[in-house]
Coordinates of C-alpha atoms in Angstrom, one line a residue:
M383 CA 82.6 -0.2 81.4
V384 CA 83.2 2.3 84.3
S385 CA 81.0 3.5 86.9
L386 CA 82.5 6.7 89.0
G387 CA 86.1 5.3 88.3
R388 CA 85.3 1.7 89.0
P389 CA 85.4 -1.0 86.3
S390 CA 81.6 -2.4 86.5
G391 CA 81.3 -4.3 83.3
T392 CA 82.4 -5.2 80.0
S393 CA 80.6 -4.8 76.5
V394 CA 82.6 -6.9 73.6
Q395 CA 81.9 -7.0 69.9
T396 CA 82.9 -10.0 67.7
R397 CA 83.0 -9.6 64.1
A398 CA 82.7 -12.7 61.9
A399 CA 84.1 -13.3 58.5
D400 CA 80.4 -12.8 56.8
G401 CA 80.2 -9.2 58.7
T402 CA 77.8 -10.5 61.5
I403 CA 78.5 -8.9 64.7
S404 CA 78.0 -10.7 68.1
S405 CA 77.9 -8.4 71.1
V406 CA 77.9 -9.2 74.8
L407 CA 77.3 -7.0 77.3
H408 CA 77.4 -7.5 81.3
V409 CA 77.3 -5.1 84.1
L410 CA 77.5 -5.6 87.8
E411 CA 76.8 -2.2 89.8
N412 CA 75.2 -1.7 93.1
G413 CA 74.4 -5.5 93.3
R414 CA 72.5 -5.6 90.0
G415 CA 73.1 -4.9 86.2
P416 CA 72.0 -5.7 82.7
H417 CA 73.1 -8.6 80.6
T418 CA 72.7 -8.6 77.0
E419 CA 73.7 -11.1 74.2
A420 CA 72.9 -9.7 70.7
T421 CA 73.6 -10.8 67.1
Y422 CA 73.1 -8.4 64.2
E423 CA 74.1 -7.5 60.6
L424 CA 74.4 -3.6 59.5
A425 CA 73.0 -2.7 56.3
K426 CA 75.0 -0.6 53.8
D427 CA 73.7 2.5 55.1
G428 CA 74.8 1.6 58.8
T429 CA 71.4 0.8 60.2
F430 CA 70.6 -2.7 61.3
L431 CA 69.4 -5.1 58.9
R432 CA 68.7 -8.0 61.1
L433 CA 69.0 -8.1 64.9
T434 CA 68.3 -10.8 67.6
A435 CA 68.9 -10.1 71.3
R436 CA 68.1 -11.8 74.7
G437 CA 69.2 -10.9 78.3
H438 CA 67.9 -9.3 81.4
H439 CA 67.4 -5.8 82.5
S440 CA 69.2 -4.3 85.4
F441 CA 66.7 -6.0 88.1
G442 CA 66.5 -9.3 86.2
A443 CA 63.5 -9.0 83.8
Q444 CA 64.2 -11.4 80.9
F445 CA 63.9 -10.1 77.4
T446 CA 64.1 -11.2 74.1
A447 CA 64.3 -8.8 70.8
S448 CA 64.2 -9.1 67.1
F449 CA 64.4 -6.9 64.2
A450 CA 64.5 -7.2 60.2
R451 CA 64.4 -5.0 57.1
E452 CA 63.2 -6.3 54.0
G453 CA 63.2 -3.8 51.5
R454 CA 61.0 -1.0 52.7
R455 CA 59.3 -2.8 55.3
A456 CA 60.9 -2.9 58.8
T457 CA 59.6 -5.1 61.9
W458 CA 60.4 -5.6 65.3
D459 CA 59.1 -7.9 68.0
S460 CA 60.4 -7.9 71.6
T461 CA 59.1 -8.5 75.2
E462 CA 58.2 -5.0 75.6
E463 CA 57.0 -3.8 71.8
R464 CA 56.3 -4.9 68.6
G465 CA 55.4 -3.0 65.1
D466 CA 56.3 -2.5 61.8
A467 CA 56.9 0.5 59.3
L468 CA 57.3 1.2 55.6
L469 CA 60.5 3.2 55.0
D470 CA 61.4 5.9 52.5
G471 CA 64.9 6.1 53.8
P472 CA 67.4 5.0 56.5
A473 CA 66.2 4.4 59.8
L474 CA 67.8 3.0 63.0
Y475 CA 66.0 0.5 65.4
F476 CA 66.5 1.2 68.9
P477 CA 65.9 -2.1 71.0
V478 CA 64.8 -1.7 74.7
A479 CA 68.1 -3.4 75.6
E480 CA 71.2 -2.2 76.8
L481 CA 73.6 -2.4 73.7
P482 CA 75.9 0.9 74.3
E483 CA 77.5 0.5 70.6
V484 CA 74.2 1.5 69.1
E485 CA 75.0 5.1 69.6
G486 CA 78.0 4.7 67.4
Y487 CA 76.2 3.0 64.7
L488 CA 73.5 6.2 64.9
V489 CA 76.2 8.8 64.3
Q490 CA 77.7 6.9 61.4
A491 CA 74.3 6.4 59.6
A492 CA 73.2 10.0 60.3
L493 CA 76.3 11.4 59.1
R494 CA 75.7 9.3 55.9
S495 CA 72.0 10.9 55.6
G496 CA 73.0 14.5 56.1
G497 CA 73.1 14.6 59.8
A498 CA 69.5 13.2 60.6
L499 CA 68.0 9.9 61.0
R500 CA 64.7 8.5 61.6
I501 CA 64.5 6.1 64.9
L502 CA 62.4 3.2 65.4
P503 CA 60.2 2.6 67.0
A504 CA 59.6 6.3 66.8
G505 CA 61.1 9.5 66.9
N506 CA 63.9 11.3 64.9
A507 CA 67.6 12.2 65.8
R508 CA 69.9 14.9 64.6
V509 CA 73.8 14.7 65.1
E510 CA 76.3 17.4 65.2
A511 CA 79.9 17.6 65.7
V512 CA 80.7 19.6 68.9
G513 CA 84.6 19.5 69.0
E514 CA 87.7 17.4 68.8
V515 CA 89.7 16.4 72.1
E516 CA 93.1 14.8 72.3
V517 CA 93.2 12.1 74.9
T518 CA 96.0 9.9 76.3
A519 CA 96.0 6.7 78.4
G520 CA 98.4 4.2 79.2
G521 CA 101.3 5.9 77.2
Q522 CA 99.0 6.4 74.0
R523 CA 97.6 9.5 72.5
R524 CA 94.8 9.7 69.8
T525 CA 92.3 12.5 68.8
V526 CA 88.6 12.0 69.3
V527 CA 85.6 13.8 67.9
G528 CA 82.5 14.6 69.9
Y529 CA 79.3 14.3 68.7
A530 CA 75.8 15.6 70.1
I531 CA 72.8 13.4 69.5
H532 CA 69.5 15.5 69.7
G533 CA 66.2 14.0 69.9
L534 CA 66.8 10.7 71.9
G535 CA 66.5 12.1 75.3
F536 CA 65.8 15.5 77.6
L537 CA 69.3 16.7 76.5
P538 CA 71.9 16.2 73.9
R539 CA 73.6 12.7 74.2
Y540 CA 77.4 12.9 73.8
T541 CA 79.5 10.0 72.1
W542 CA 82.7 10.1 70.6
M543 CA 84.3 8.8 67.5
T544 CA 87.6 8.3 65.8
P545 CA 88.5 10.8 63.3
E546 CA 88.1 7.7 60.7
G547 CA 84.5 7.4 61.8
S548 CA 84.5 4.3 64.3
W549 CA 83.3 4.6 67.6
F550 CA 85.1 5.2 70.6
G551 CA 82.9 5.6 73.4
S552 CA 80.2 7.4 75.3
I553 CA 80.8 9.0 78.7
S554 CA 78.9 10.6 81.5
E555 CA 79.2 11.4 85.1
W556 CA 77.7 8.0 86.3
F557 CA 78.6 5.6 83.6
S558 CA 81.2 5.5 80.8
T559 CA 82.1 3.0 78.0
V560 CA 85.5 3.3 76.4
P561 CA 87.9 0.7 74.6
E562 CA 89.7 -1.4 77.0
G563 CA 92.7 0.5 78.3
W564 CA 91.6 3.7 77.4
E565 CA 89.8 4.1 80.9
G566 CA 92.4 7.1 81.7
A567 CA 90.4 9.0 78.8
I568 CA 87.4 9.5 80.9
D569 CA 87.9 12.4 83.0
R570 CA 89.1 14.5 80.0
L571 CA 86.2 13.7 77.7
L572 CA 84.0 14.6 80.9
E573 CA 85.7 18.0 81.2
A574 CA 85.0 18.6 77.5
Q575 CA 81.3 17.7 77.9
R576 CA 81.0 19.8 80.9
G577 CA 82.1 22.7 79.0
F578 CA 79.6 21.8 76.1
D579 CA 76.8 21.5 78.7
L580 CA 77.6 25.0 80.8
A581 CA 77.4 26.8 77.4
R582 CA 74.0 25.2 76.4
A583 CA 72.9 25.8 80.1
A584 CA 74.0 29.6 80.3
K585 CA 72.1 30.3 76.9
L586 CA 68.9 28.5 78.2
A587 CA 69.2 30.3 81.5
A588 CA 69.6 33.8 79.8
E589 CA 66.7 32.9 77.4
L590 CA 64.2 31.5 79.9
A591 CA 64.6 33.5 83.0
E592 CA 62.0 36.4 83.5
R593 CA 63.3 39.0 85.9
P594 CA 60.8 41.3 87.4
P595 CA 61.7 45.1 87.5
A596 CA 63.6 46.6 90.5
A597 CA 60.1 47.8 91.8
G598 CA 59.1 44.3 92.1
L599 CA 56.2 41.9 90.9
A600 CA 53.0 41.6 92.1
F601 CA 50.6 38.3 91.7
T602 CA 47.3 39.9 92.0
H603 CA 43.8 38.2 92.5
A604 CA 45.0 34.6 93.5
R605 CA 44.0 32.0 95.6
V606 CA 46.9 31.7 97.9
L607 CA 47.7 28.6 99.9
D608 CA 48.0 28.6 103.6
V609 CA 49.8 25.2 103.9
E610 CA 49.9 25.5 107.7
R611 CA 46.0 25.5 107.8
G612 CA 45.5 23.5 104.7
R613 CA 43.2 26.1 103.3
W614 CA 42.7 28.8 100.3
L615 CA 43.2 32.5 101.0
P616 CA 40.8 33.7 98.2
D617 CA 41.4 36.7 95.8
H618 CA 45.1 37.6 97.5
T619 CA 48.0 39.8 96.4
V620 CA 51.6 38.4 96.7
V621 CA 54.3 41.1 96.2
I622 CA 58.0 39.9 95.7
R623 CA 60.7 42.1 95.4
G624 CA 64.1 41.0 94.7
D625 CA 64.3 37.5 96.0
R626 CA 61.7 37.8 98.8
I627 CA 58.1 38.0 99.5
V628 CA 57.5 41.4 100.7
A629 CA 53.7 41.5 101.3
V630 CA 50.7 39.3 101.4
G631 CA 47.1 40.0 101.8
P632 CA 43.6 40.5 100.5
S633 CA 43.8 42.0 96.9
R634 CA 41.5 44.9 97.8
T635 CA 43.8 46.1 100.6
T636 CA 47.4 45.1 99.4
K637 CA 49.1 47.8 97.7
V638 CA 50.8 47.2 94.3
P639 CA 54.2 49.2 94.3
A640 CA 54.6 51.8 91.7
G641 CA 56.3 50.4 88.6
A642 CA 55.7 46.9 89.7
Q643 CA 55.0 44.3 87.3
V644 CA 51.6 42.9 87.7
S645 CA 50.4 39.1 87.0
D646 CA 46.7 38.7 87.4
L647 CA 46.1 35.3 88.6
T648 CA 42.2 35.4 88.6
G649 CA 41.3 31.6 88.7
K650 CA 44.5 30.6 89.2
A651 CA 46.0 29.3 92.7
L652 CA 49.5 30.1 94.0
V653 CA 51.4 27.4 96.0
P654 CA 54.7 27.4 97.6
G655 CA 57.5 26.0 95.8
L656 CA 57.8 22.1 96.5
M657 CA 60.6 20.0 97.7
D658 CA 62.0 16.6 96.8
M659 CA 63.8 15.2 99.6
H660 CA 65.5 12.5 97.6
A661 CA 66.8 13.7 94.4
H662 CA 70.1 12.4 92.6
L663 CA 70.8 15.5 90.1
D664 CA 71.4 15.0 86.7
D665 CA 72.0 17.2 83.8
A666 CA 68.2 17.5 82.8
D667 CA 67.0 17.6 86.3
G668 CA 67.2 21.4 87.2
I669 CA 64.8 22.6 84.4
L670 CA 62.5 19.2 85.0
N671 CA 62.4 20.1 88.8
L672 CA 61.7 23.8 88.2
A673 CA 59.0 23.2 85.4
S674 CA 57.3 20.9 87.7
G675 CA 57.2 23.3 90.6
V676 CA 60.1 21.7 92.6
T677 CA 62.2 24.8 93.9
L678 CA 64.3 22.8 96.3
V679 CA 65.8 19.3 96.3
R680 CA 67.8 17.6 98.7
D681 CA 70.4 15.5 96.9
V682 CA 71.4 12.4 98.8
G683 CA 73.9 10.6 96.6
N684 CA 76.0 12.2 93.9
Q685 CA 79.5 12.6 92.5
P686 CA 80.8 15.7 94.8
D687 CA 82.4 17.9 92.2
K688 CA 79.2 17.3 89.6
L689 CA 76.9 18.1 92.6
D690 CA 78.8 21.3 93.8
A691 CA 79.1 22.6 90.4
Y692 CA 75.1 22.1 90.1
K693 CA 74.5 24.1 93.2
R694 CA 76.7 26.9 92.2
A695 CA 75.3 27.2 88.6
F696 CA 71.9 27.4 89.9
D697 CA 72.6 29.8 92.7
E698 CA 74.4 32.1 90.3
G699 CA 72.0 31.8 87.5
K700 CA 74.4 30.2 85.1
A701 CA 71.9 27.5 84.8
I702 CA 68.2 26.7 85.4
G703 CA 67.7 24.6 88.8
P704 CA 66.3 24.6 92.3
H705 CA 67.9 25.5 95.7
V706 CA 70.0 22.3 96.4
V707 CA 70.7 20.9 99.9
R708 CA 73.7 18.5 99.6
L709 CA 73.9 15.2 101.6
G710 CA 77.4 13.5 101.1
F711 CA 77.2 9.7 100.1
I712 CA 79.4 7.3 101.9
E713 CA 79.8 3.6 101.0
G714 CA 81.9 0.5 101.8
R715 CA 84.2 -1.3 99.2
N716 CA 83.3 -4.8 98.0
E717 CA 81.8 -6.3 94.5
K718 CA 78.3 -5.6 95.5
A719 CA 78.7 -1.9 96.6
A720 CA 77.5 1.0 94.7
S721 CA 80.2 3.1 93.0
S722 CA 81.4 5.7 95.2
V723 CA 84.0 8.7 95.4
V724 CA 83.9 8.4 99.1
T725 CA 84.2 5.2 100.8
A726 CA 85.0 4.0 104.3
E727 CA 86.2 0.8 105.6
T728 CA 88.1 1.7 108.9
P729 CA 87.6 4.3 111.5
A730 CA 89.9 6.7 110.2
E731 CA 88.4 6.7 106.6
A732 CA 84.9 7.1 108.3
R733 CA 86.1 10.1 110.0
A734 CA 87.9 11.5 107.0
A735 CA 84.7 10.9 104.8
V736 CA 82.6 13.1 107.2
E737 CA 85.3 15.6 107.4
L738 CA 85.5 16.0 103.7
F739 CA 82.0 17.0 103.4
A740 CA 82.0 19.2 106.3
Q741 CA 84.6 21.0 104.5
R742 CA 82.5 21.3 101.7
G743 CA 79.6 22.9 103.6
Y744 CA 77.2 19.8 103.1
Q745 CA 74.4 19.8 105.4
G746 CA 74.4 15.9 105.9
I747 CA 75.8 12.4 105.0
K748 CA 73.9 9.5 103.6
I749 CA 75.1 5.9 104.6
Y750 CA 74.7 3.2 101.8
N751 CA 74.2 -0.5 101.8
S752 CA 77.9 -1.5 102.2
V753 CA 78.8 0.5 105.3
R754 CA 80.3 -1.9 108.1
P755 CA 78.0 -1.8 110.9
E756 CA 80.4 -1.2 113.3
L757 CA 81.4 2.2 111.4
V758 CA 77.7 3.5 111.8
P759 CA 77.6 5.0 115.5
L760 CA 81.0 6.8 114.5
L761 CA 79.6 8.3 111.6
T762 CA 76.7 9.4 112.9
A763 CA 78.4 10.9 115.9
E764 CA 81.1 12.4 113.7
A765 CA 78.2 14.1 111.5
H766 CA 76.4 15.2 114.5
R767 CA 79.3 16.8 116.2
R768 CA 79.6 19.1 113.0
G769 CA 75.9 19.9 112.7
M770 CA 75.1 17.6 110.1
S771 CA 72.3 15.3 109.6
V772 CA 72.5 11.8 108.9
T773 CA 70.2 9.5 106.6
G774 CA 70.5 6.5 104.3
H775 CA 69.7 2.9 103.5
V776 CA 69.8 0.3 106.4
P777 CA 73.6 -1.4 105.9
V778 CA 74.1 -4.9 105.2
H779 CA 73.7 -6.6 108.4
M780 CA 71.6 -4.4 110.4
L781 CA 67.9 -3.6 111.0
A782 CA 66.2 -0.3 110.7
E783 CA 65.6 -0.3 114.3
D784 CA 69.3 -0.8 114.8
V785 CA 70.1 2.5 112.7
V786 CA 67.7 4.6 114.6
R787 CA 69.5 3.4 117.9
A788 CA 72.6 4.0 116.4
G789 CA 71.5 7.9 115.3
F790 CA 70.0 8.1 112.0
D791 CA 67.8 11.1 111.6
G792 CA 66.2 9.7 108.9
I793 CA 65.7 6.5 106.6
E794 CA 65.5 6.4 102.8
H795 CA 62.5 4.2 101.2
I796 CA 59.6 2.7 102.6
T797 CA 61.1 -0.8 101.7
M798 CA 63.7 -0.4 104.5
L799 CA 61.1 -0.5 107.1
F800 CA 59.8 -3.7 106.1
L801 CA 63.0 -5.4 105.9
N802 CA 62.8 -4.4 109.5
F803 CA 60.6 -7.5 110.0
F804 CA 61.7 -9.8 107.1
A805 CA 65.3 -9.6 107.2
T806 CA 67.9 -10.8 109.8
R807 CA 71.1 -9.3 110.7
Q808 CA 72.6 -12.2 108.7
T809 CA 70.7 -11.6 105.5
D810 CA 72.8 -10.0 102.6
T811 CA 70.6 -7.0 101.5
R812 CA 73.2 -5.6 99.2
D813 CA 71.4 -7.1 96.1
T814 CA 67.9 -7.5 94.8
T815 CA 67.3 -9.6 97.9
R816 CA 66.2 -6.4 99.5
F817 CA 63.4 -6.0 97.1
T818 CA 62.3 -9.6 96.6
L819 CA 61.8 -9.9 100.4
V820 CA 59.4 -7.3 100.6
G821 CA 57.6 -8.4 97.5
D822 CA 57.4 -12.0 98.9
H823 CA 56.3 -11.2 102.6
A824 CA 54.8 -7.7 102.5
P825 CA 51.2 -8.6 101.8
D826 CA 51.2 -10.8 105.0
L827 CA 52.6 -8.0 107.4
D828 CA 49.9 -7.1 110.0
L829 CA 50.3 -3.2 110.4
A830 CA 48.4 -3.2 113.6
S831 CA 50.8 -5.9 115.2
A832 CA 52.4 -5.2 118.5
P833 CA 56.0 -5.2 116.5
V834 CA 55.0 -3.2 113.8
Q835 CA 53.5 -0.6 116.4
A836 CA 56.1 -0.4 118.7
F837 CA 58.7 0.1 115.6
L838 CA 56.6 3.0 114.9
R839 CA 56.4 4.4 118.1
L840 CA 60.3 4.3 118.1
L841 CA 60.3 6.2 114.8
R842 CA 57.8 8.9 116.3
D843 CA 59.7 9.3 119.5
R844 CA 63.2 9.5 117.9
K845 CA 61.8 12.2 115.5
V846 CA 63.2 10.0 112.5
V847 CA 62.3 11.5 109.1
I848 CA 61.0 8.9 106.8
D849 CA 61.3 9.5 103.1
P850 CA 59.0 6.8 101.5
T851 CA 59.9 7.2 97.6
V852 CA 57.0 4.8 97.1
N853 CA 57.0 5.5 93.4
A854 CA 60.5 4.1 93.2
F855 CA 59.2 0.5 93.8
E856 CA 56.3 0.7 91.9
D857 CA 58.3 -0.1 88.8
L858 CA 59.8 -3.2 90.5
L859 CA 56.7 -4.8 91.9
V860 CA 53.9 -3.7 89.6
W861 CA 55.1 -2.7 86.6
E862 CA 54.7 -5.4 83.6
Q863 CA 57.0 -5.9 80.2
G864 CA 55.4 -4.0 77.3
K865 CA 53.0 -2.2 79.4
V866 CA 52.5 1.5 80.8
A867 CA 51.4 1.3 84.2
A868 CA 48.0 2.6 85.1
G869 CA 48.2 6.3 86.1
L870 CA 51.5 6.9 84.2
E871 CA 50.0 6.5 80.5
E872 CA 49.9 10.5 80.3
L873 CA 53.3 11.2 81.8
A874 CA 55.2 8.4 79.6
A875 CA 53.4 9.8 76.3
R876 CA 55.1 13.2 77.3
L877 CA 58.5 12.0 77.3
P878 CA 61.4 11.7 74.3
V879 CA 62.0 8.3 73.1
L880 CA 64.7 6.8 75.1
P881 CA 63.1 8.0 78.7
R882 CA 59.7 6.7 77.5
Q883 CA 61.1 3.2 76.9
V884 CA 62.0 3.0 80.8
Y885 CA 58.2 2.8 81.3
I886 CA 57.8 -0.5 79.4
M887 CA 60.7 -2.4 80.6
G888 CA 59.0 -4.0 83.7
G889 CA 60.2 -4.9 87.2
L890 CA 61.6 -8.0 89.1
P891 CA 61.5 -11.1 87.2
V892 CA 58.2 -12.8 88.3
D893 CA 55.6 -15.2 86.9
A894 CA 51.7 -14.3 86.7
A895 CA 51.0 -15.6 90.1
K896 CA 53.7 -13.9 91.8
H897 CA 53.1 -10.7 90.0
Q898 CA 49.6 -10.5 91.7
R899 CA 51.6 -10.9 95.0
Y900 CA 54.0 -8.4 94.2
V901 CA 51.0 -5.8 93.5
A902 CA 49.6 -6.7 96.9
A903 CA 52.9 -5.9 98.4
F904 CA 53.2 -2.3 96.6
D905 CA 49.6 -1.8 98.0
K906 CA 50.9 -2.7 101.7
L907 CA 53.8 -0.1 101.0
L908 CA 51.1 2.8 100.5
Q909 CA 49.4 1.5 103.6
M910 CA 52.3 1.4 105.7
T911 CA 52.8 5.0 104.3
K912 CA 49.4 5.9 105.8
A913 CA 50.2 4.3 108.9
L914 CA 53.2 6.4 109.6
V915 CA 51.3 9.4 109.0
D916 CA 48.5 8.3 111.1
A917 CA 51.0 7.3 114.2
K918 CA 52.5 10.8 113.7
V919 CA 55.9 9.8 112.4
R920 CA 57.7 12.7 110.2
V921 CA 57.0 12.0 106.5
V922 CA 58.3 13.9 103.5
I923 CA 58.3 13.9 99.9
G924 CA 61.1 12.2 97.7
T925 CA 61.2 10.6 94.1
D926 CA 64.4 8.8 93.6
A927 CA 63.3 8.6 90.0
L928 CA 62.5 11.0 87.1
A929 CA 62.7 14.5 88.6
G930 CA 59.8 16.7 88.8
L931 CA 56.9 14.6 86.8
M932 CA 57.3 11.6 89.1
Y933 CA 57.2 14.0 92.0
H934 CA 53.6 14.7 90.8
H935 CA 53.0 10.8 90.7
E936 CA 54.4 10.4 94.2
L937 CA 51.9 12.7 95.5
R938 CA 49.0 11.2 93.9
L939 CA 50.0 7.6 95.5
F940 CA 50.2 9.2 98.6
A941 CA 46.5 10.4 97.7
R942 CA 45.9 6.7 97.0
A943 CA 47.0 5.8 100.4
G944 CA 44.4 7.7 101.7
I945 CA 46.3 10.6 102.8
P946 CA 44.5 14.0 102.8
A947 CA 45.6 16.6 100.5
A948 CA 46.1 19.2 102.8
E949 CA 48.6 16.8 104.9
I950 CA 50.5 15.8 101.6
L951 CA 51.0 19.6 100.7
R952 CA 52.5 19.9 104.1
M953 CA 54.7 17.3 103.5
A954 CA 55.8 18.7 100.4
T955 CA 56.4 22.1 101.5
I956 CA 56.3 23.2 105.2
L957 CA 57.2 20.2 107.0
P958 CA 60.6 19.5 105.1
A959 CA 61.5 23.0 105.5
R960 CA 61.0 22.8 109.3
Y961 CA 63.1 19.2 109.5
L962 CA 65.8 20.7 107.4
G963 CA 65.8 23.8 109.4
M964 CA 65.2 26.1 106.8
E965 CA 61.3 27.2 107.6
R966 CA 62.4 31.0 107.8
Q967 CA 63.4 30.8 104.3
H968 CA 61.4 28.2 102.4
G969 CA 58.1 26.2 102.9
S970 CA 55.1 28.5 102.8
I971 CA 54.1 31.8 101.3
A972 CA 54.9 34.2 104.1
V973 CA 56.6 38.0 104.5
G974 CA 60.4 37.8 104.4
K975 CA 60.7 34.3 102.9
L976 CA 62.2 33.5 99.5
A977 CA 59.9 34.1 96.7
D978 CA 59.9 30.5 95.9
L979 CA 56.1 29.9 94.0
V980 CA 54.4 28.0 91.8
V981 CA 51.3 29.2 89.8
I982 CA 48.7 26.4 89.1
E983 CA 45.7 25.6 87.3
G984 CA 43.1 23.8 89.4
D985 CA 42.4 23.1 92.9
P986 CA 45.2 20.7 94.4
L987 CA 43.6 20.9 97.6
A988 CA 40.5 19.0 96.2
R989 CA 42.7 17.0 93.6
I990 CA 46.3 16.6 94.3
A991 CA 46.8 15.7 90.7
D992 CA 46.1 19.6 89.8
L993 CA 49.4 20.4 91.4
G994 CA 50.9 19.0 88.1
N995 CA 49.4 21.5 86.2
T996 CA 52.1 24.3 86.5
V997 CA 52.0 27.4 84.7
T998 CA 54.7 29.5 86.2
V999 CA 57.5 28.7 88.8
M1000 CA 59.4 31.2 90.6
R1001 CA 62.6 30.6 92.1
A1002 CA 64.1 33.4 94.6
G1003 CA 62.3 36.0 92.8
I1004 CA 63.0 34.9 89.0
A1005 CA 60.0 33.5 87.0
Y1006 CA 60.0 30.8 84.3
S1007 CA 57.2 29.7 81.9
C1008 CA 56.5 26.0 82.9
G1009 CA 55.5 25.3 79.4
A1010 CA 59.0 26.8 78.0
L1011 CA 61.0 25.1 80.5
Y1012 CA 59.6 21.6 79.4
A1013 CA 59.6 22.4 75.8
A1014 CA 63.5 23.2 76.1
I1015 CA 64.1 19.6 77.0
G1016 CA 61.7 17.8 74.9
V1017 CA 58.8 17.2 77.4
R1018 CA 55.3 17.7 75.6
P1019 CA 52.8 20.0 77.4

C-alpha cells in the first residue's frame, strides 16, 4: 500500500485449504491509519458467504463486523450498522472496514451477473471494462484490465484485474494498493486513469455548461446581497457580458442589453460565489464545489502535478470546477510524517522547495507537522521574498505563538490554537495526540483568561488569518459509531453508499464519560471561533472535508457559535478575497468583477442554512444548474 510514492502499509490475504480467506491490513500514514483483521468465505457467485472482521478505523475507533447468508436471507451486524435482507440473486456486502480486495470481488461477481450487482446494506453497482494496459516493474511485464465501478461513490472507481480475472489492485493519486513488487506500475496506471477521467470530465463540461449569448445575460428582479453592508438590495438587475459583471442596479432603471438572455429571479436571491479556504481537491470536488455555490477554493495540500492539472482544466473549461488558488505542501521526512512529493530536512532543501512552487506560480506554501522548527523562519522568509503567503499546521516542537513570530501569515485549524495552551515544545503532535489533547483539556480552558486574550491580541496585531475548519473535528470529538450526528442526517442521506458510510464510523476511541467531555470540547472550539471574531482576528471559512456540502455545514456551525449571518457571509466572500489580494476580481457583486454568482432559494441573512439551497451557479460567466451538477455525481437533490 503506497501513499504518494511512499510505502505506507500492507494488505495480506491467506487462503486456507478449505477455501477460507484470512485478510490482515495495516496502514500508518500521517501518524494514523486503519487496521483490519478479517476472515471470510466466498460463495459460488463470488460474493461473501460469511465474514467476520475486527480492528480500528484511521483515528483509532474500534469495530467488529459480521455477515452471513443462508439461502435467500442475508444478515449483517457491526459496530456501525445492522440489518437483514431477502435476496433474489447475488449481492455483495461492503463492511464499514478497510478491505481493499473487496473491489476485486465486486468486479468478479458483477461480471458473472451480467455487469451489475446489488450492494449491501444498500445500493447497486455496475462495472464496465475501460481498457487494457501493459505494465512493467522489477523486470517483469504483464497486462492488466481496467474496470470502472459505477454506483459506489461520486465518480466511477477504477480497479485493475488480470486477464485471467483475478484482482491486481486499485490506484489513486493519494493511495494505491498493488501486489508487492509492482509498485512501479502505479504511475502507468494513474496515467491511464487520468485519461479515462479527462474524457468523462470533458463530456460533462460540454453537456452541463450554459454559455450566455454574446450580448450577455441579465439576472432581473433579484434580491442582490451587498456583503460589505450585510443587507439585501431589493429588485435589482445584474448584467453579465463575457466573464464580467457590467451592470448592477435597480431593475426599474437598469437596461437589459438587446439580445441578452434574461433570467427572472423574482423571489430568489443572488449572492457572490463562496470561497473555501481549505481544500484538497479530488476528482469529484470540482462539481461538488460549484453545485454548492463555491466558486473559488484555496488548495492547501495536494500532489503538485495533479493540482496544476485541475486548475488548468477548470480554467480552460475542459472540466467543471472553481477558480483555484494553489499553495505548495512542504513536509519533513519520518515515519509519522504525511506522504508528500515535496519534503525538506535541510536549509538547501527548504530553499529548493519554495523555489519549486514559486516557479510553478503558486500563491503560497503550507508548512506541515514534521518540518523541523529551525527551518520554519527560513521557509517563511524565502516565501515572503517571492511574494508568497505562508500558512500551515504548527510543526512538532513548536507552539502557535512560535509560528506567528516566525512569520506565518495564517494558521490552519482551530485545534492548533488550543495546542498553544495544552502542548509543550517537547510534545509529539504528529499523531492523534494533537486531537486527544484538545478533547481532554479544551473544556477547562478559560477563554477570558490573560494568556488566551494575549494570544488573541498577537493574532490580531500580526494580522494572522485563521481558518478554523471546525467541522473537521466534529467527527473526531462528537460523532458516535453507528449514528449520524445531529444536523448531518439530511446531508448523509443524499450521498452515494460509500461516502455515506463515513458518517457512521465515529471518531476518536472514547468511553461514554469521555465522549461527553469531548462533546464539551467541541463546544469550546465553537466558542473560540466566536472569540476570534469578537477580538477582530482575521477569520475565513474552510472545510478540509467533503467539498461543498460540508462547506454549508461549516457555515451552520459558525452560526451555532453565535456569529451573525452577515459576518459569516463576509468571511465566506469578501474577506478571503481581500486577504488573498484578489478583491478586485472576487468577493462581491460589483461592476468589473468576475461573474461568480449563486442563485439561492431563501434568505441566508436570516437563516444561514438557506445558503445550501443553490439553484444556479455562475463561474466566470458560465452558468450551471446546481441540480444537474449534483445529479451528475450521484448526489440526491
